[in-house]
Tab-separated table of C-alpha atoms and ligand atoms in Angstrom:
chain	number	residue	atom	x	y	z
A	15	MET	CA	65.872	47.562	162.177
A	16	GLY	CA	65.818	44.285	164.143
A	17	SER	CA	66.202	44.424	167.915
A	18	ALA	CA	69.745	42.959	167.861
A	19	MET	CA	70.749	45.703	165.408
A	20	LYS	CA	69.075	48.373	167.568
A	21	GLN	CA	71.332	47.457	170.470
A	22	MET	CA	74.469	47.977	168.388
A	23	ARG	CA	75.723	51.542	168.028
A	24	LEU	CA	75.437	51.695	164.286
A	25	ARG	CA	77.154	54.425	162.347
A	26	LEU	CA	75.474	56.761	159.864
A	27	ASP	CA	76.137	54.775	156.671
A	28	THR	CA	74.799	51.590	158.250
A	29	ARG	CA	71.705	53.430	159.476
A	30	LEU	CA	71.158	54.853	155.989
A	31	VAL	CA	70.878	51.311	154.669
A	32	HIS	CA	69.182	49.471	157.541
A	33	ALA	CA	67.245	51.861	159.810
A	34	GLY	CA	63.478	51.740	159.328
A	35	GLU	CA	63.491	48.633	157.120
A	36	PRO	CA	60.515	46.432	158.033
A	37	VAL	CA	61.143	43.347	160.174
A	38	PRO	CA	60.318	40.819	158.868
A	39	ARG	CA	60.861	42.017	155.285
A	40	VAL	CA	57.630	42.285	153.296
A	41	GLY	CA	57.316	38.966	151.440
A	42	GLY	CA	61.094	38.666	151.809
A	43	ALA	CA	61.607	41.650	149.467
A	44	VAL	CA	65.029	43.237	149.991
A	45	ALA	CA	63.722	46.612	148.766
A	46	LEU	CA	60.625	47.903	150.516
A	47	PRO	CA	57.862	47.787	147.857
A	48	VAL	CA	55.610	50.747	147.046
A	49	PHE	CA	52.315	50.501	148.906
A	50	GLN	CA	50.189	52.181	146.266
A	51	SER	CA	47.005	52.019	148.334
A	52	SER	CA	45.108	55.078	149.460
A	53	THR	CA	43.330	53.369	152.340
A	54	TYR	CA	43.743	50.383	154.632
A	55	GLU	CA	41.423	47.906	156.348
A	56	TYR	CA	39.836	49.371	159.447
A	57	SER	CA	39.607	47.204	162.532
A	58	GLY	CA	36.556	49.162	163.728
A	59	ASP	CA	37.790	49.608	167.288
A	60	GLY	CA	37.085	53.336	167.391
A	61	GLY	CA	40.605	54.838	167.634
A	62	ASP	CA	41.604	58.444	167.035
A	63	TYR	CA	40.947	59.935	163.551
A	64	HIS	CA	44.652	60.697	163.199
A	65	ASP	CA	45.501	56.995	163.628
A	66	LEU	CA	43.306	55.751	160.769
A	67	LYS	CA	45.520	54.272	158.073
A	68	TYR	CA	44.921	56.606	155.154
A	69	ILE	CA	47.274	58.043	152.579
A	70	ARG	CA	46.812	61.730	153.561
A	71	LEU	CA	47.567	60.898	157.194
A	72	ASN	CA	51.133	60.010	156.125
A	73	ASN	CA	51.112	56.613	157.833
A	74	THR	CA	51.413	53.947	155.129
A	75	PRO	CA	54.312	51.459	155.407
A	76	ASN	CA	56.359	53.643	153.017
A	77	HIS	CA	55.893	56.679	155.288
A	78	ALA	CA	56.619	54.723	158.463
A	79	ALA	CA	59.922	53.355	157.129
A	80	LEU	CA	61.076	56.835	156.085
A	81	HIS	CA	60.126	58.382	159.420
A	82	THR	CA	62.225	55.845	161.343
A	83	LYS	CA	65.174	56.154	158.965
A	84	LEU	CA	65.221	59.975	159.011
A	85	ALA	CA	64.975	60.170	162.808
A	86	ALA	CA	67.849	57.678	163.132
A	87	LEU	CA	70.049	59.731	160.781
A	88	GLU	CA	69.926	62.841	162.959
A	89	ASN	CA	69.856	60.982	166.306
A	90	ALA	CA	66.390	62.352	167.028
A	91	GLU	CA	63.226	60.710	168.331
A	92	ASP	CA	60.907	61.087	165.369
A	93	ALA	CA	60.462	62.464	161.852
A	94	LEU	CA	57.746	63.280	159.361
A	95	VAL	CA	57.850	63.546	155.565
A	96	PHE	CA	55.886	66.056	153.475
A	97	GLY	CA	54.887	66.699	149.880
A	98	SER	CA	57.628	69.383	149.583
A	99	GLY	CA	60.210	71.269	151.608
A	100	MET	CA	57.860	74.262	151.688
A	101	ALA	CA	55.045	72.018	152.997
A	102	ALA	CA	57.399	70.954	155.811
A	103	ILE	CA	58.338	74.570	156.606
A	104	SER	CA	54.825	76.050	156.358
A	105	THR	CA	53.118	73.219	158.266
A	106	THR	CA	55.743	73.383	161.013
A	107	LEU	CA	55.522	77.167	161.401
A	108	LEU	CA	51.719	77.042	161.437
A	109	THR	CA	51.872	74.376	164.155
A	110	ILE	CA	54.169	76.196	166.533
A	111	LEU	CA	52.958	79.766	165.862
A	112	GLY	CA	49.497	81.290	166.131
A	113	ALA	CA	47.847	84.707	165.914
A	114	GLY	CA	49.752	87.238	168.037
A	115	ASP	CA	53.054	85.302	167.920
A	116	HIS	CA	56.397	86.540	166.630
A	117	VAL	CA	59.283	84.580	165.115
A	118	LEU	CA	62.932	85.644	164.785
A	119	LEU	CA	64.711	84.474	161.655
A	120	GLN	CA	68.153	84.650	160.148
A	121	ASP	CA	68.205	87.503	157.629
A	122	CYS	CA	69.702	85.508	154.743
A	123	LEU	CA	67.209	82.689	154.091
A	124	TYR	CA	65.973	80.495	151.262
A	125	GLY	CA	63.794	82.874	149.198
A	126	GLY	CA	60.630	80.766	149.570
A	127	THR	CA	60.901	80.804	153.364
A	128	HIS	CA	61.547	84.539	153.350
A	129	ASP	CA	58.448	85.091	151.178
A	130	LEU	CA	56.280	82.826	153.356
A	131	VAL	CA	57.110	84.644	156.578
A	132	THR	CA	56.980	88.171	155.139
A	133	LYS	CA	54.078	87.822	152.698
A	134	ASP	CA	51.796	85.014	153.956
A	135	LEU	CA	52.174	84.604	157.723
A	136	PRO	CA	51.137	88.215	158.569
A	137	ALA	CA	47.613	87.342	157.307
A	138	TYR	CA	47.475	84.730	160.098
A	139	GLY	CA	48.493	87.327	162.697
A	140	ILE	CA	52.082	86.028	162.858
A	141	SER	CA	54.852	88.620	162.690
A	142	CYS	CA	58.566	88.187	162.099
A	143	GLY	CA	61.875	89.912	162.694
A	144	PHE	CA	65.320	89.314	161.207
A	145	ILE	CA	68.714	88.901	162.845
A	146	ARG	CA	72.294	88.399	161.715
A	147	ALA	CA	73.001	84.757	162.564
A	148	ASP	CA	76.656	85.549	163.251
A	149	LYS	CA	75.992	88.414	165.699
A	150	PRO	CA	74.593	86.904	168.941
A	151	ALA	CA	75.174	90.191	170.758
A	152	GLN	CA	72.343	91.722	168.692
A	153	TRP	CA	69.762	88.965	169.289
A	154	GLN	CA	68.491	90.049	172.694
A	155	ALA	CA	67.447	93.458	171.322
A	156	ALA	CA	65.358	91.760	168.599
A	157	LEU	CA	63.383	89.658	171.109
A	158	LYS	CA	59.778	90.635	171.795
A	159	PRO	CA	57.535	89.479	174.634
A	160	ASN	CA	55.573	87.433	172.048
A	161	THR	CA	58.609	85.828	170.337
A	162	ARG	CA	58.065	82.064	170.253
A	163	ALA	CA	60.682	80.675	167.897
A	164	LEU	CA	64.134	81.201	166.377
A	165	TYR	CA	64.762	80.021	162.801
A	166	VAL	CA	68.155	79.652	161.099
A	167	GLU	CA	69.759	77.762	158.218
A	168	THR	CA	72.839	75.571	158.698
A	169	ILE	CA	74.532	77.052	155.625
A	170	SER	CA	72.930	80.211	154.309
A	171	ASN	CA	71.719	80.322	150.745
A	172	PRO	CA	73.294	81.655	148.505
A	173	LEU	CA	76.285	83.141	150.370
A	174	MET	CA	77.153	79.865	152.173
A	175	GLN	CA	77.758	81.559	155.513
A	176	VAL	CA	77.630	79.634	158.778
A	177	GLY	CA	76.097	81.472	161.733
A	178	GLU	CA	76.618	81.010	165.461
A	179	LEU	CA	74.581	77.800	165.438
A	180	LYS	CA	75.543	76.562	168.901
A	181	ALA	CA	74.757	79.966	170.382
A	182	ALA	CA	71.410	80.050	168.507
A	183	ALA	CA	70.194	76.793	170.088
A	184	ALA	CA	71.396	77.971	173.528
A	185	PHE	CA	69.768	81.416	173.130
A	186	ALA	CA	66.441	79.797	172.195
A	187	LYS	CA	66.590	77.489	175.201
A	188	LYS	CA	67.449	80.355	177.548
A	189	HIS	CA	64.498	82.438	176.343
A	190	GLY	CA	61.945	79.633	176.083
A	191	LEU	CA	61.835	79.720	172.260
A	192	LEU	CA	61.657	76.732	169.952
A	193	SER	CA	64.798	76.495	167.828
A	194	LEU	CA	64.379	75.524	164.165
A	195	ILE	CA	67.066	74.959	161.576
A	196	ASP	CA	66.817	74.310	157.847
A	197	ASN	CA	69.466	71.600	157.418
A	198	THR	CA	68.940	71.073	153.673
A	199	PHE	CA	72.377	72.283	152.547
A	200	ALA	CA	74.366	70.404	155.204
A	201	THR	CA	72.419	67.091	155.280
A	202	PRO	CA	72.661	64.706	158.269
A	203	VAL	CA	75.995	63.514	156.869
A	204	ASN	CA	77.644	66.864	157.672
A	205	PHE	CA	75.525	68.185	160.571
A	206	ARG	CA	72.948	66.700	162.929
A	207	PRO	CA	70.989	69.541	164.607
A	208	ALA	CA	69.561	67.499	167.515
A	209	GLU	CA	73.118	66.802	168.701
A	210	TRP	CA	73.640	70.565	169.084
A	211	GLY	CA	70.385	71.283	170.907
A	212	PHE	CA	68.024	72.294	168.083
A	213	ASP	CA	64.362	71.364	168.615
A	214	LEU	CA	63.450	70.882	164.951
A	215	SER	CA	65.442	70.212	161.802
A	216	LEU	CA	63.792	70.924	158.444
A	217	HIS	CA	64.720	69.620	155.002
A	218	SER	CA	63.827	70.087	151.414
A	219	ALA	CA	64.180	66.345	150.707
A	220	THR	CA	63.896	67.315	147.034
A	221	LYS	CA	67.601	68.076	147.315
A	222	TYR	CA	70.384	65.910	148.802
A	223	LEU	CA	68.207	63.469	150.784
A	224	ASN	CA	66.669	62.157	147.562
A	225	GLY	CA	69.671	63.221	145.492
A	226	HIS	CA	68.463	62.517	141.952
A	227	SER	CA	66.467	65.636	140.940
A	228	ASP	CA	63.330	63.553	140.309
A	229	ILE	CA	60.878	64.209	143.184
A	230	VAL	CA	59.649	66.999	145.441
A	231	ALA	CA	59.555	66.156	149.167
A	232	GLY	CA	60.199	67.619	152.613
A	233	ALA	CA	60.938	66.452	156.131
A	234	VAL	CA	60.986	67.638	159.726
A	235	ILE	CA	62.934	65.840	162.436
A	236	GLY	CA	62.651	66.323	166.223
A	237	SER	CA	61.090	65.112	169.464
A	238	LYS	CA	58.109	62.732	169.514
A	239	ASP	CA	55.964	65.391	171.116
A	240	LEU	CA	56.684	68.148	168.549
A	241	ILE	CA	56.497	65.801	165.558
A	242	GLY	CA	53.158	64.482	166.864
A	243	ARG	CA	51.784	68.047	166.998
A	244	ILE	CA	53.077	68.821	163.496
A	245	LYS	CA	51.549	65.589	162.152
A	246	ARG	CA	48.086	66.623	163.356
A	247	LYS	CA	48.456	69.912	161.468
A	248	LEU	CA	49.761	68.076	158.393
A	249	ASP	CA	46.750	65.743	158.510
A	250	HIS	CA	44.514	68.828	158.159
A	251	LEU	CA	46.598	70.956	155.800
A	252	GLY	CA	47.150	67.927	153.585
A	253	GLY	CA	50.742	68.378	152.377
A	254	SER	CA	51.464	64.643	152.586
A	255	LEU	CA	53.958	62.717	150.449
A	256	ASP	CA	52.770	60.260	147.806
A	257	PRO	CA	53.917	56.632	148.426
A	258	HIS	CA	55.733	56.425	145.112
A	259	ALA	CA	57.713	59.558	146.012
A	260	CYS	CA	58.328	57.937	149.438
A	261	PHE	CA	59.781	54.921	147.632
A	262	LEU	CA	62.125	57.080	145.551
A	263	LEU	CA	63.207	59.123	148.579
A	264	HIS	CA	63.854	55.907	150.521
A	265	ARG	CA	65.977	54.553	147.665
A	266	GLY	CA	67.887	57.820	147.313
A	267	LEU	CA	68.602	58.025	151.031
A	268	LYS	CA	70.529	54.757	151.054
A	269	THR	CA	73.367	56.366	149.062
A	270	LEU	CA	73.326	59.732	150.868
A	271	GLY	CA	76.633	59.072	152.675
A	272	VAL	CA	78.684	58.196	149.600
A	273	ARG	CA	77.103	60.968	147.543
A	274	VAL	CA	77.557	63.751	150.070
A	275	ARG	CA	81.119	62.815	151.024
A	276	GLN	CA	82.062	62.846	147.326
A	277	GLN	CA	80.293	66.186	146.830
A	278	ASN	CA	82.091	67.615	149.908
A	279	GLN	CA	85.432	66.665	148.355
A	280	SER	CA	84.629	67.899	144.855
A	281	ALA	CA	83.165	71.214	146.028
A	282	LEU	CA	86.243	71.901	148.168
A	283	ARG	CA	88.516	71.246	145.182
A	284	LEU	CA	86.391	73.421	142.886
A	285	ALA	CA	86.212	76.220	145.483
A	286	ARG	CA	90.001	76.206	145.859
A	287	PHE	CA	90.460	76.210	142.087
A	288	LEU	CA	88.096	79.186	141.689
A	289	ALA	CA	89.686	81.104	144.579
A	290	ARG	CA	93.065	80.896	142.780
A	291	HIS	CA	91.703	81.921	139.364
A	292	ARG	CA	92.474	85.496	138.281
A	293	ALA	CA	89.043	85.995	136.658
A	294	VAL	CA	87.317	85.262	139.996
A	295	LYS	CA	86.774	88.081	142.488
A	296	SER	CA	85.547	86.072	145.487
A	297	VAL	CA	84.316	82.593	146.408
A	298	ASN	CA	81.782	81.669	149.082
A	299	TYR	CA	82.316	78.170	150.499
A	300	PRO	CA	82.352	77.172	154.205
A	301	GLY	CA	85.533	75.163	153.598
A	302	LEU	CA	87.500	78.301	152.633
A	303	PRO	CA	89.035	80.438	155.420
A	304	THR	CA	87.836	83.568	153.565
A	305	THR	CA	84.137	82.654	154.005
A	306	ARG	CA	82.324	84.018	157.046
A	307	GLY	CA	81.811	81.219	159.570
A	308	HIS	CA	84.631	78.946	158.306
A	309	ALA	CA	85.938	78.331	161.848
A	310	ARG	CA	82.420	77.499	163.056
A	311	ALA	CA	81.920	75.137	160.114
A	312	GLN	CA	85.183	73.410	161.022
A	313	ALA	CA	84.047	72.989	164.618
A	314	LEU	CA	80.483	71.835	163.891
A	315	PHE	CA	80.483	70.000	160.556
A	316	ASP	CA	81.813	66.671	159.326
A	317	GLY	CA	82.123	68.174	155.823
A	318	PHE	CA	81.535	71.549	154.162
A	319	GLY	CA	78.868	70.497	151.658
A	320	GLY	CA	78.478	70.549	147.900
A	321	MET	CA	77.267	74.148	147.420
A	322	LEU	CA	79.379	77.168	146.539
A	323	SER	CA	78.883	80.595	144.992
A	324	PHE	CA	81.233	83.138	143.475
A	325	GLU	CA	81.637	86.532	141.843
A	326	LEU	CA	83.607	87.155	138.672
A	327	ARG	CA	85.755	90.261	138.218
A	328	GLY	CA	83.830	91.054	135.025
A	329	GLY	CA	80.486	91.423	136.881
A	330	LEU	CA	77.099	90.554	135.388
A	331	ALA	CA	78.253	90.326	131.759
A	332	ALA	CA	81.029	87.918	132.717
A	333	ALA	CA	78.641	85.844	134.873
A	334	ARG	CA	76.202	85.507	131.965
A	335	ARG	CA	79.046	84.566	129.595
A	336	PHE	CA	80.372	82.021	132.063
A	337	ILE	CA	76.996	80.341	132.570
A	338	GLN	CA	76.527	80.116	128.807
A	339	GLY	CA	80.095	78.855	128.428
A	340	VAL	CA	80.099	75.858	130.789
A	341	THR	CA	78.991	72.602	129.216
A	342	LEU	CA	78.703	70.109	132.104
A	343	PRO	CA	76.539	71.877	134.729
A	344	VAL	CA	72.886	72.159	133.824
A	345	VAL	CA	71.577	75.733	134.037
A	346	ALA	CA	68.704	75.143	136.449
A	347	PRO	CA	67.544	76.071	139.942
A	348	SER	CA	67.535	73.531	142.800
A	349	LEU	CA	70.497	71.559	144.114
A	350	GLY	CA	71.728	68.335	145.653
A	351	GLY	CA	71.401	66.050	142.629
A	352	VAL	CA	73.981	63.852	140.919
A	353	GLU	CA	74.374	66.399	138.116
A	354	SER	CA	75.996	69.794	138.753
A	355	LEU	CA	73.551	72.695	138.519
A	356	ILE	CA	74.365	76.364	138.010
A	357	THR	CA	72.209	79.487	138.469
A	358	ARG	CA	72.236	83.155	139.293
A	359	PRO	CA	70.211	83.288	142.560
A	360	ALA	CA	68.944	86.821	141.755
A	361	THR	CA	66.963	85.285	138.888
A	362	THR	CA	65.945	81.990	140.551
A	363	SER	CA	65.958	81.081	144.279
A	364	HIS	CA	65.950	84.743	145.417
A	365	ALA	CA	63.916	86.316	142.601
A	366	GLY	CA	60.963	86.794	144.977
A	367	MET	CA	63.010	89.153	147.204
A	368	SER	CA	63.083	92.845	146.349
A	369	PRO	CA	66.336	94.072	144.718
A	370	ALA	CA	66.861	96.303	147.788
A	371	ASP	CA	66.551	93.323	150.193
A	372	ARG	CA	68.954	91.314	148.058
A	373	ALA	CA	71.449	94.169	147.910
A	374	ALA	CA	71.302	94.627	151.704
A	375	LEU	CA	72.270	90.976	152.145
A	376	GLY	CA	75.074	91.120	149.576
A	377	ILE	CA	73.266	89.002	146.952
A	378	THR	CA	74.319	90.711	143.732
A	379	ASP	CA	72.817	90.142	140.272
A	380	SER	CA	76.161	88.735	139.166
A	381	LEU	CA	76.506	86.091	141.923
A	382	VAL	CA	76.805	82.583	140.432
A	383	ARG	CA	75.734	79.557	142.528
A	384	VAL	CA	76.852	76.003	141.862
A	385	SER	CA	75.511	72.730	143.209
A	386	VAL	CA	78.438	70.379	142.667
A	387	GLY	CA	77.325	66.990	141.383
A	388	LEU	CA	79.036	63.641	141.031
A	389	GLU	CA	80.859	64.254	137.747
A	390	ASP	CA	84.615	63.640	137.830
A	391	ILE	CA	86.046	66.752	139.445
A	392	ILE	CA	88.848	66.946	136.861
A	393	ASP	CA	86.281	67.193	134.039
A	394	LEU	CA	84.280	69.760	135.994
A	395	THR	CA	87.331	71.905	136.770
A	396	GLU	CA	88.511	71.777	133.143
A	397	ASP	CA	85.044	72.812	131.983
A	398	PHE	CA	85.027	75.775	134.415
A	399	ASN	CA	88.552	76.716	133.372
A	400	ARG	CA	87.569	76.793	129.684
A	401	ALA	CA	84.496	78.935	130.396
A	402	LEU	CA	86.592	81.386	132.488
A	403	ARG	CA	89.027	82.123	129.682
A	404	PRO	CA	88.765	85.686	128.401
A	405	VAL	CA	87.088	85.906	124.962
B	9	PLP	N1	64.923	75.096	152.057
B	9	PLP	C1	65.969	75.308	151.236
B	9	PLP	C2	67.311	75.640	151.838
B	9	PLP	C3	65.818	75.241	149.855
B	9	PLP	O1	66.860	75.465	149.059
B	9	PLP	C4	64.528	74.950	149.320
B	9	PLP	C5	64.300	74.878	147.856
B	9	PLP	O2	65.110	75.258	147.066
B	9	PLP	C6	63.466	74.747	150.212
B	9	PLP	C7	63.705	74.811	151.551
B	9	PLP	C8	62.077	74.446	149.691
B	9	PLP	O3	62.015	73.112	149.270
B	9	PLP	P1	61.008	72.529	148.178
B	9	PLP	O4	61.382	73.115	146.854
B	9	PLP	O5	61.227	71.044	148.284
B	9	PLP	O6	59.622	72.928	148.593
């Protein structure tokens, strides 16, 4: 962004388009080109290893533009992209935690994160404990003298619940913990964690940030100091993002605002339609008063997101029939793309969790999860309606 633009208080959609763009533009190119070069000329003045311009060190022009744009979107100081959302999460946790440390996490988490902290981190001497994100009164009892961080998700996957997010950031501050939040489901359009006191915001950029189901990428956003520490770890662990994927993520980001606002609207309409349908037992969507955390979502978010899940009265057999019956949504894991996706989390995102753990959290085998895409909502609703008809 040019200096005149920096002085203006630009709104999110303008920042999506202009923040981080090189000044002057490279060769006058309106779109930042892909810098498909693994290494860069070295001036020979003996700087720090981490400042060498090299593709694994995540500092090519494509990386730099993304870092500035992502930080601007969440009103934070700095950002860093990664080769996947899991690379962002694992590199960040391994930066801020070491042998002997303990981390408190929300009980209902993305399955990959849950597996990482329960199955991999113990081998590094890092232990974890779980809390209900909507029960702050219980958090103090879960604290240990070696607890270093608190980790939550803005909208929990797959039950779409919204915890006491403001209280979580305040609790972490009070007890000297770093507060981390996975903001993948909300996106910076609906929620900006730094504005509510979170130290680090994590994203699977594979999802809404890119928005087209064609790359894998991750991001972490926070203070210059913390991002600098995480970058050093990333330089060694090597989960950097390829410049061509940077280019695609950069292109996808420019339309994030229009995409997410449309998905907010469509998901709300679909959630309301499902909640009224007699074949549907219950619907989980932060925009519905019946979903736990609706009032908090109203207070904290600019929109309720494009993700919903629901249970059919006919249980597992009906869920299977429904998924086979819809024609527009693609039956596939992942989320946040232009096409609607549908899955049963017990067989995809949460398959790594034991059936007992899933049952304790209320994730049944029959739960159906939908990532609402950009299809016309009338077509989508009619398709769902057809598939819900009794056979
Ligand atoms: N966080 C959330 C909420 C996710 O849904 C996912 C993937 O589904 C991840 C993190 C991991 O991201 P990735 O698949 O880009 O590694």
